[in-house]
Amino acid sequence: MNSLIEQYLNIDKLEENIILKQFKNEKEESENTIDKIAIEQVLGKLSDKEKYIIIKRYFNDKTQSELAEELGVSQAQISRIEKNALERMKKRVEKGI
């Protein structure tokens, strides 16, 4: 009898773990979606050049030097543009976009 109860409890715990994992996955997916929407909204407020630099730097792993060469400007200019864009993005996120 004890073993039947233990088996039932083990199955119940297994189902509970599966449900918890599904809930966690759904929560993470929702959070990722919210993050993507927020990123799209703040990127939308940047100039085309700023947006291009941020996307290439953080989503395409380009270096500042590579972007400078590609855009025909100095690495210092890319650095300044990136820094200013990130600061503006941060302020918008803190304000709730």
Tab-separated table of N, CA, C and O in Angstrom:
chain	number	residue	atom	x	y	z
A	1	MET	N	0.827	-1.196	0.000
A	1	MET	CA	0.000	0.000	0.000
A	1	MET	C	0.864	1.249	0.000
A	1	MET	O	0.597	2.171	-0.739
A	2	ASN	N	1.880	1.263	0.842
A	2	ASN	CA	2.773	2.413	0.901
A	2	ASN	C	3.417	2.691	-0.453
A	2	ASN	O	3.585	3.829	-0.827
A	3	SER	N	3.787	1.609	-1.139
A	3	SER	CA	4.456	1.818	-2.416
A	3	SER	C	3.502	2.424	-3.446
A	3	SER	O	3.907	3.207	-4.292
A	4	LEU	N	2.213	2.086	-3.416
A	4	LEU	CA	1.234	2.693	-4.313
A	4	LEU	C	1.095	4.179	-4.027
A	4	LEU	O	1.031	4.998	-4.939
A	5	ILE	N	1.051	4.529	-2.773
A	5	ILE	CA	0.958	5.941	-2.381
A	5	ILE	C	2.212	6.679	-2.818
A	5	ILE	O	2.134	7.778	-3.381
A	6	GLU	N	3.370	6.085	-2.580
A	6	GLU	CA	4.638	6.707	-2.982
A	6	GLU	C	4.694	6.891	-4.496
A	6	GLU	O	5.122	7.938	-4.991
A	7	GLN	N	4.235	5.882	-5.243
A	7	GLN	CA	4.217	5.984	-6.702
A	7	GLN	C	3.289	7.119	-7.137
A	7	GLN	O	3.629	7.909	-8.016
A	8	TYR	N	2.125	7.185	-6.519
A	8	TYR	CA	1.177	8.241	-6.847
A	8	TYR	C	1.779	9.615	-6.549
A	8	TYR	O	1.689	10.533	-7.356
A	9	LEU	N	2.405	9.729	-5.376
A	9	LEU	CA	3.019	11.004	-5.004
A	9	LEU	C	4.156	11.366	-5.946
A	9	LEU	O	4.324	12.526	-6.296
A	10	ASN	N	4.935	10.383	-6.357
A	10	ASN	CA	6.032	10.634	-7.300
A	10	ASN	C	5.483	11.104	-8.642
A	10	ASN	O	6.023	12.021	-9.250
A	11	ILE	N	4.407	10.480	-9.118
A	11	ILE	CA	3.790	10.906	-10.373
A	11	ILE	C	3.242	12.320	-10.215
A	11	ILE	O	3.407	13.167	-11.080
A	12	ASP	N	2.601	12.560	-9.075
A	12	ASP	CA	2.047	13.878	-8.810
A	12	ASP	C	3.147	14.940	-8.804
A	12	ASP	O	2.986	16.014	-9.365
A	13	LYS	N	4.277	14.634	-8.188
A	13	LYS	CA	5.400	15.580	-8.152
A	13	LYS	C	5.970	15.785	-9.553
A	13	LYS	O	6.350	16.889	-9.919
A	14	LEU	N	6.030	14.717	-10.322
A	14	LEU	CA	6.523	14.817	-11.689
A	14	LEU	C	5.615	15.738	-12.511
A	14	LEU	O	6.092	16.619	-13.214
A	15	GLU	N	4.309	15.543	-12.382
A	15	GLU	CA	3.364	16.410	-13.086
A	15	GLU	C	3.504	17.851	-12.625
A	15	GLU	O	3.463	18.778	-13.419
A	16	GLU	N	3.693	18.020	-11.328
A	16	GLU	CA	3.876	19.367	-10.771
A	16	GLU	C	5.122	20.020	-11.356
A	16	GLU	O	5.098	21.187	-11.745
A	17	ASN	N	6.207	19.259	-11.437
A	17	ASN	CA	7.447	19.794	-12.018
A	17	ASN	C	7.264	20.156	-13.485
A	17	ASN	O	7.764	21.177	-13.944
A	18	ILE	N	6.533	19.331	-14.217
A	18	ILE	CA	6.282	19.612	-15.634
A	18	ILE	C	5.478	20.896	-15.772
A	18	ILE	O	5.796	21.766	-16.582
A	19	ILE	N	4.432	21.031	-14.955
A	19	ILE	CA	3.598	22.232	-14.997
A	19	ILE	C	4.416	23.460	-14.626
A	19	ILE	O	4.314	24.505	-15.272
A	20	LEU	N	5.236	23.345	-13.593
A	20	LEU	CA	6.083	24.476	-13.181
A	20	LEU	C	7.056	24.863	-14.283
A	20	LEU	O	7.274	26.049	-14.535
A	21	LYS	N	7.654	23.876	-14.949
A	21	LYS	CA	8.575	24.167	-16.048
A	21	LYS	C	7.857	24.849	-17.206
A	21	LYS	O	8.373	25.793	-17.798
A	22	GLN	N	6.651	24.385	-17.518
A	22	GLN	CA	5.876	25.008	-18.591
A	22	GLN	C	5.543	26.455	-18.230
A	22	GLN	O	5.652	27.350	-19.061
A	23	PHE	N	5.132	26.670	-16.984
A	23	PHE	CA	4.803	28.015	-16.535
A	23	PHE	C	6.029	28.917	-16.612
A	23	PHE	O	5.958	30.043	-17.094
A	24	LYS	N	7.167	28.397	-16.172
A	24	LYS	CA	8.414	29.169	-16.212
A	24	LYS	C	8.776	29.516	-17.657
A	24	LYS	O	9.146	30.651	-17.950
A	25	ASN	N	8.650	28.546	-18.564
A	25	ASN	CA	8.957	28.790	-19.978
A	25	ASN	C	8.033	29.845	-20.567
A	25	ASN	O	8.471	30.726	-21.304
A	26	GLU	N	6.738	29.748	-20.242
A	26	GLU	CA	5.782	30.733	-20.747
A	26	GLU	C	6.087	32.123	-20.193
A	26	GLU	O	5.998	33.122	-20.913
A	27	LYS	N	6.453	32.173	-18.923
A	27	LYS	CA	6.796	33.458	-18.307
A	27	LYS	C	8.022	34.056	-18.983
A	27	LYS	O	8.053	35.246	-19.296
A	28	GLU	N	9.050	33.225	-19.204
A	28	GLU	CA	10.269	33.704	-19.864
A	28	GLU	C	9.970	34.176	-21.286
A	28	GLU	O	10.496	35.196	-21.721
A	29	GLU	N	9.112	33.446	-22.001
A	29	GLU	CA	8.747	33.857	-23.354
A	29	GLU	C	8.029	35.205	-23.339
A	29	GLU	O	8.289	36.061	-24.179
A	30	SER	N	7.143	35.388	-22.366
A	30	SER	CA	6.432	36.660	-22.239
A	30	SER	C	7.399	37.793	-21.936
A	30	SER	O	7.308	38.872	-22.513
A	31	GLU	N	8.329	37.537	-21.018
A	31	GLU	CA	9.321	38.559	-20.679
A	31	GLU	C	10.195	38.888	-21.875
A	31	GLU	O	10.514	40.049	-22.122
A	32	ASN	N	10.582	37.870	-22.642
A	32	ASN	CA	11.388	38.102	-23.842
A	32	ASN	C	10.626	38.927	-24.859
A	32	ASN	O	11.186	39.816	-25.503
A	33	THR	N	9.342	38.651	-25.015
A	33	THR	CA	8.515	39.411	-25.943
A	33	THR	C	8.427	40.863	-25.503
A	33	THR	O	8.563	41.774	-26.318
A	34	ILE	N	8.218	41.077	-24.217
A	34	ILE	CA	8.144	42.439	-23.676
A	34	ILE	C	9.473	43.157	-23.898
A	34	ILE	O	9.501	44.315	-24.311
A	35	ASP	N	10.579	42.458	-23.648
A	35	ASP	CA	11.899	43.060	-23.871
A	35	ASP	C	12.085	43.440	-25.337
A	35	ASP	O	12.594	44.519	-25.646
A	36	LYS	N	11.683	42.554	-26.239
A	36	LYS	CA	11.820	42.833	-27.673
A	36	LYS	C	10.997	44.055	-28.079
A	36	LYS	O	11.456	44.891	-28.847
A	37	ILE	N	9.783	44.132	-27.548
A	37	ILE	CA	8.929	45.284	-27.860
A	37	ILE	C	9.569	46.571	-27.350
A	37	ILE	O	9.613	47.580	-28.059
A	38	ALA	N	10.101	46.527	-26.124
A	38	ALA	CA	10.742	47.715	-25.544
A	38	ALA	C	11.957	48.123	-26.371
A	38	ALA	O	12.153	49.314	-26.655
A	39	ILE	N	12.761	47.151	-26.783
A	39	ILE	CA	13.944	47.445	-27.597
A	39	ILE	C	13.521	48.062	-28.932
A	39	ILE	O	14.094	49.062	-29.367
A	40	GLU	N	12.492	47.486	-29.556
A	40	GLU	CA	12.022	48.029	-30.829
A	40	GLU	C	11.529	49.464	-30.664
A	40	GLU	O	11.781	50.316	-31.520
A	41	GLN	N	10.844	49.730	-29.559
A	41	GLN	CA	10.321	51.076	-29.336
A	41	GLN	C	11.446	52.084	-29.124
A	41	GLN	O	11.414	53.173	-29.684
A	42	VAL	N	12.445	51.731	-28.323
A	42	VAL	CA	13.530	52.696	-28.098
A	42	VAL	C	14.415	52.823	-29.328
A	42	VAL	O	14.906	53.910	-29.615
A	43	LEU	N	14.602	51.737	-30.062
A	43	LEU	CA	15.372	51.833	-31.304
A	43	LEU	C	14.652	52.723	-32.306
A	43	LEU	O	15.285	53.461	-33.056
A	44	GLY	N	13.344	52.679	-32.292
A	44	GLY	CA	12.554	53.488	-33.202
A	44	GLY	C	12.710	54.982	-32.971
A	44	GLY	O	12.417	55.786	-33.856
A	45	LYS	N	13.180	55.360	-31.800
A	45	LYS	CA	13.367	56.777	-31.477
A	45	LYS	C	14.749	57.291	-31.878
A	45	LYS	O	15.019	58.479	-31.783
A	46	LEU	N	15.624	56.403	-32.327
A	46	LEU	CA	16.976	56.796	-32.720
A	46	LEU	C	17.007	57.227	-34.184
A	46	LEU	O	16.134	56.861	-34.970
A	47	SER	N	18.041	57.970	-34.525
A	47	SER	CA	18.247	58.309	-35.939
A	47	SER	C	18.631	57.032	-36.691
A	47	SER	O	19.014	56.031	-36.078
A	48	ASP	N	18.542	57.075	-37.995
A	48	ASP	CA	18.885	55.899	-38.796
A	48	ASP	C	20.331	55.456	-38.539
A	48	ASP	O	20.609	54.265	-38.427
A	49	LYS	N	21.231	56.421	-38.448
A	49	LYS	CA	22.647	56.098	-38.224
A	49	LYS	C	22.838	55.463	-36.850
A	49	LYS	O	23.538	54.454	-36.709
A	50	GLU	N	22.217	56.038	-35.819
A	50	GLU	CA	22.334	55.482	-34.467
A	50	GLU	C	21.765	54.065	-34.424
A	50	GLU	O	22.370	53.164	-33.849
A	51	LYS	N	20.605	53.899	-35.018
A	51	LYS	CA	19.948	52.586	-35.032
A	51	LYS	C	20.838	51.555	-35.726
A	51	LYS	O	21.023	50.451	-35.235
A	52	TYR	N	21.415	51.950	-36.858
A	52	TYR	CA	22.294	51.057	-37.619
A	52	TYR	C	23.484	50.626	-36.764
A	52	TYR	O	23.818	49.443	-36.683
A	53	ILE	N	24.090	51.583	-36.094
A	53	ILE	CA	25.267	51.299	-35.267
A	53	ILE	C	24.907	50.381	-34.102
A	53	ILE	O	25.602	49.393	-33.834
A	54	ILE	N	23.818	50.681	-33.405
A	54	ILE	CA	23.420	49.856	-32.258
A	54	ILE	C	23.083	48.437	-32.708
A	54	ILE	O	23.515	47.456	-32.087
A	55	ILE	N	22.343	48.306	-33.783
A	55	ILE	CA	21.984	46.967	-34.268
A	55	ILE	C	23.229	46.190	-34.687
A	55	ILE	O	23.389	45.018	-34.328
A	56	LYS	N	24.101	46.844	-35.434
A	56	LYS	CA	25.323	46.150	-35.876
A	56	LYS	C	26.226	45.790	-34.696
A	56	LYS	O	26.824	44.715	-34.670
A	57	ARG	N	26.333	46.679	-33.725
A	57	ARG	CA	27.208	46.420	-32.575
A	57	ARG	C	26.661	45.318	-31.663
A	57	ARG	O	27.397	44.434	-31.245
A	58	TYR	N	25.379	45.361	-31.359
A	58	TYR	CA	24.840	44.484	-30.324
A	58	TYR	C	24.086	43.267	-30.839
A	58	TYR	O	23.880	42.317	-30.089
A	59	PHE	N	23.703	43.282	-32.101
A	59	PHE	CA	22.985	42.138	-32.638
A	59	PHE	C	23.761	41.429	-33.741
A	59	PHE	O	23.446	40.306	-34.082
A	60	ASN	N	24.765	42.108	-34.308
A	60	ASN	CA	25.582	41.502	-35.353
A	60	ASN	C	27.058	41.432	-34.977
A	60	ASN	O	27.895	41.114	-35.806
A	61	ASP	N	27.363	41.782	-33.722
A	61	ASP	CA	28.725	41.664	-33.170
A	61	ASP	C	29.811	42.351	-33.999
A	61	ASP	O	30.928	41.856	-34.127
A	62	LYS	N	29.501	43.498	-34.561
A	62	LYS	CA	30.513	44.286	-35.276
A	62	LYS	C	31.291	45.130	-34.271
A	62	LYS	O	30.745	45.602	-33.285
A	63	THR	N	32.565	45.330	-34.545
A	63	THR	CA	33.367	46.200	-33.685
A	63	THR	C	33.187	47.644	-34.127
A	63	THR	O	32.725	47.919	-35.245
A	64	GLN	N	33.562	48.543	-33.250
A	64	GLN	CA	33.504	49.965	-33.607
A	64	GLN	C	34.413	50.244	-34.798
A	64	GLN	O	34.059	51.023	-35.681
A	65	SER	N	35.564	49.625	-34.826
A	65	SER	CA	36.498	49.826	-35.947
A	65	SER	C	35.915	49.339	-37.265
A	65	SER	O	36.060	50.002	-38.303
A	66	GLU	N	35.249	48.189	-37.240
A	66	GLU	CA	34.626	47.672	-38.457
A	66	GLU	C	33.541	48.628	-38.955
A	66	GLU	O	33.453	48.901	-40.159
A	67	LEU	N	32.746	49.135	-38.031
A	67	LEU	CA	31.692	50.072	-38.421
A	67	LEU	C	32.272	51.381	-38.928
A	67	LEU	O	31.758	51.966	-39.882
A	68	ALA	N	33.342	51.848	-38.291
A	68	ALA	CA	33.980	53.094	-38.716
A	68	ALA	C	34.458	52.963	-40.159
A	68	ALA	O	34.226	53.855	-40.988
A	69	GLU	N	35.097	51.855	-40.458
A	69	GLU	CA	35.589	51.625	-41.818
A	69	GLU	C	34.417	51.537	-42.804
A	69	GLU	O	34.441	52.137	-43.884
A	70	GLU	N	33.385	50.813	-42.412
A	70	GLU	CA	32.213	50.641	-43.276
A	70	GLU	C	31.512	51.969	-43.564
A	70	GLU	O	31.066	52.208	-44.690
A	71	LEU	N	31.435	52.847	-42.542
A	71	LEU	CA	30.721	54.114	-42.693
A	71	LEU	C	31.622	55.277	-43.092
A	71	LEU	O	31.142	56.390	-43.313
A	72	GLY	N	32.925	55.030	-43.139
A	72	GLY	CA	33.860	56.070	-43.552
A	72	GLY	C	34.041	57.170	-42.523
A	72	GLY	O	34.199	58.342	-42.882
A	73	VAL	N	33.986	56.804	-41.246
A	73	VAL	CA	34.207	57.761	-40.156
A	73	VAL	C	35.234	57.165	-39.205
A	73	VAL	O	35.649	56.022	-39.355
A	74	SER	N	35.637	57.934	-38.204
A	74	SER	CA	36.620	57.417	-37.253
A	74	SER	C	35.957	56.518	-36.213
A	74	SER	O	34.739	56.610	-35.971
A	75	GLN	N	36.772	55.696	-35.601
A	75	GLN	CA	36.280	54.825	-34.527
A	75	GLN	C	35.773	55.672	-33.368
A	75	GLN	O	34.775	55.333	-32.734
A	76	ALA	N	36.417	56.811	-33.122
A	76	ALA	CA	35.993	57.710	-32.038
A	76	ALA	C	34.585	58.244	-32.306
A	76	ALA	O	33.778	58.381	-31.373
A	77	GLN	N	34.288	58.534	-33.567
A	77	GLN	CA	32.938	59.013	-33.903
A	77	GLN	C	31.891	57.928	-33.647
A	77	GLN	O	30.818	58.207	-33.111
A	78	ILE	N	32.227	56.699	-34.024
A	78	ILE	CA	31.311	55.578	-33.767
A	78	ILE	C	31.099	55.434	-32.265
A	78	ILE	O	29.972	55.266	-31.801
A	79	SER	N	32.173	55.536	-31.511
A	79	SER	CA	32.087	55.421	-30.060
A	79	SER	C	31.161	56.491	-29.474
A	79	SER	O	30.322	56.202	-28.618
A	80	ARG	N	31.316	57.731	-29.927
A	80	ARG	CA	30.470	58.834	-29.445
A	80	ARG	C	29.005	58.615	-29.791
A	80	ARG	O	28.120	58.785	-28.954
A	81	ILE	N	28.758	58.234	-31.035
A	81	ILE	CA	27.378	58.001	-31.483
A	81	ILE	C	26.751	56.870	-30.665
A	81	ILE	O	25.617	56.982	-30.189
A	82	GLU	N	27.508	55.799	-30.488
A	82	GLU	CA	27.017	54.650	-29.722
A	82	GLU	C	26.718	55.039	-28.273
A	82	GLU	O	25.650	54.720	-27.740
A	83	LYS	N	27.647	55.745	-27.655
A	83	LYS	CA	27.477	56.150	-26.262
A	83	LYS	C	26.233	57.026	-26.096
A	83	LYS	O	25.413	56.802	-25.203
A	84	ASN	N	26.078	58.016	-26.958
A	84	ASN	CA	24.914	58.908	-26.882
A	84	ASN	C	23.615	58.153	-27.125
A	84	ASN	O	22.617	58.384	-26.434
A	85	ALA	N	23.613	57.253	-28.092
A	85	ALA	CA	22.410	56.477	-28.394
A	85	ALA	C	22.031	55.594	-27.207
A	85	ALA	O	20.856	55.516	-26.832
A	86	LEU	N	23.014	54.947	-26.615
A	86	LEU	CA	22.741	54.083	-25.460
A	86	LEU	C	22.217	54.885	-24.274
A	86	LEU	O	21.304	54.440	-23.566
A	87	GLU	N	22.771	56.068	-24.069
A	87	GLU	CA	22.289	56.920	-22.972
A	87	GLU	C	20.834	57.319	-23.199
A	87	GLU	O	20.025	57.293	-22.281
A	88	ARG	N	20.505	57.691	-24.432
A	88	ARG	CA	19.119	58.071	-24.749
A	88	ARG	C	18.176	56.881	-24.610
A	88	ARG	O	17.066	57.009	-24.100
A	89	MET	N	18.636	55.712	-25.035
A	89	MET	CA	17.820	54.509	-24.897
A	89	MET	C	17.557	54.204	-23.425
A	89	MET	O	16.426	53.902	-23.045
A	90	LYS	N	18.603	54.311	-22.627
A	90	LYS	CA	18.478	54.035	-21.188
A	90	LYS	C	17.476	55.002	-20.548
A	90	LYS	O	16.619	54.581	-19.759
A	91	LYS	N	17.561	56.280	-20.882
A	91	LYS	CA	16.645	57.278	-20.319
A	91	LYS	C	15.202	56.965	-20.699
A	91	LYS	O	14.294	57.077	-19.898
A	92	ARG	N	15.006	56.566	-21.956
A	92	ARG	CA	13.642	56.251	-22.406
A	92	ARG	C	13.088	55.031	-21.670
A	92	ARG	O	11.913	55.015	-21.288
A	93	VAL	N	13.919	54.027	-21.467
A	93	VAL	CA	13.474	52.837	-20.739
A	93	VAL	C	13.147	53.196	-19.292
A	93	VAL	O	12.128	52.764	-18.753
A	94	GLU	N	13.990	54.011	-18.673
A	94	GLU	CA	13.744	54.425	-17.282
A	94	GLU	C	12.458	55.228	-17.161
A	94	GLU	O	11.759	55.138	-16.157
A	95	LYS	N	12.130	56.001	-18.204
A	95	LYS	CA	10.898	56.804	-18.194
A	95	LYS	C	9.689	55.978	-18.579
A	95	LYS	O	8.574	56.465	-18.536
A	96	GLY	N	9.910	54.755	-18.970
A	96	GLY	CA	8.793	53.920	-19.419
A	96	GLY	C	8.493	54.134	-20.881
A	96	GLY	O	7.376	53.968	-21.341
A	97	ILE	N	9.514	54.546	-21.626
A	97	ILE	CA	9.488	54.785	-23.068
A	97	ILE	C	8.500	55.845	-23.369
A	97	ILE	O	8.487	56.869	-23.562
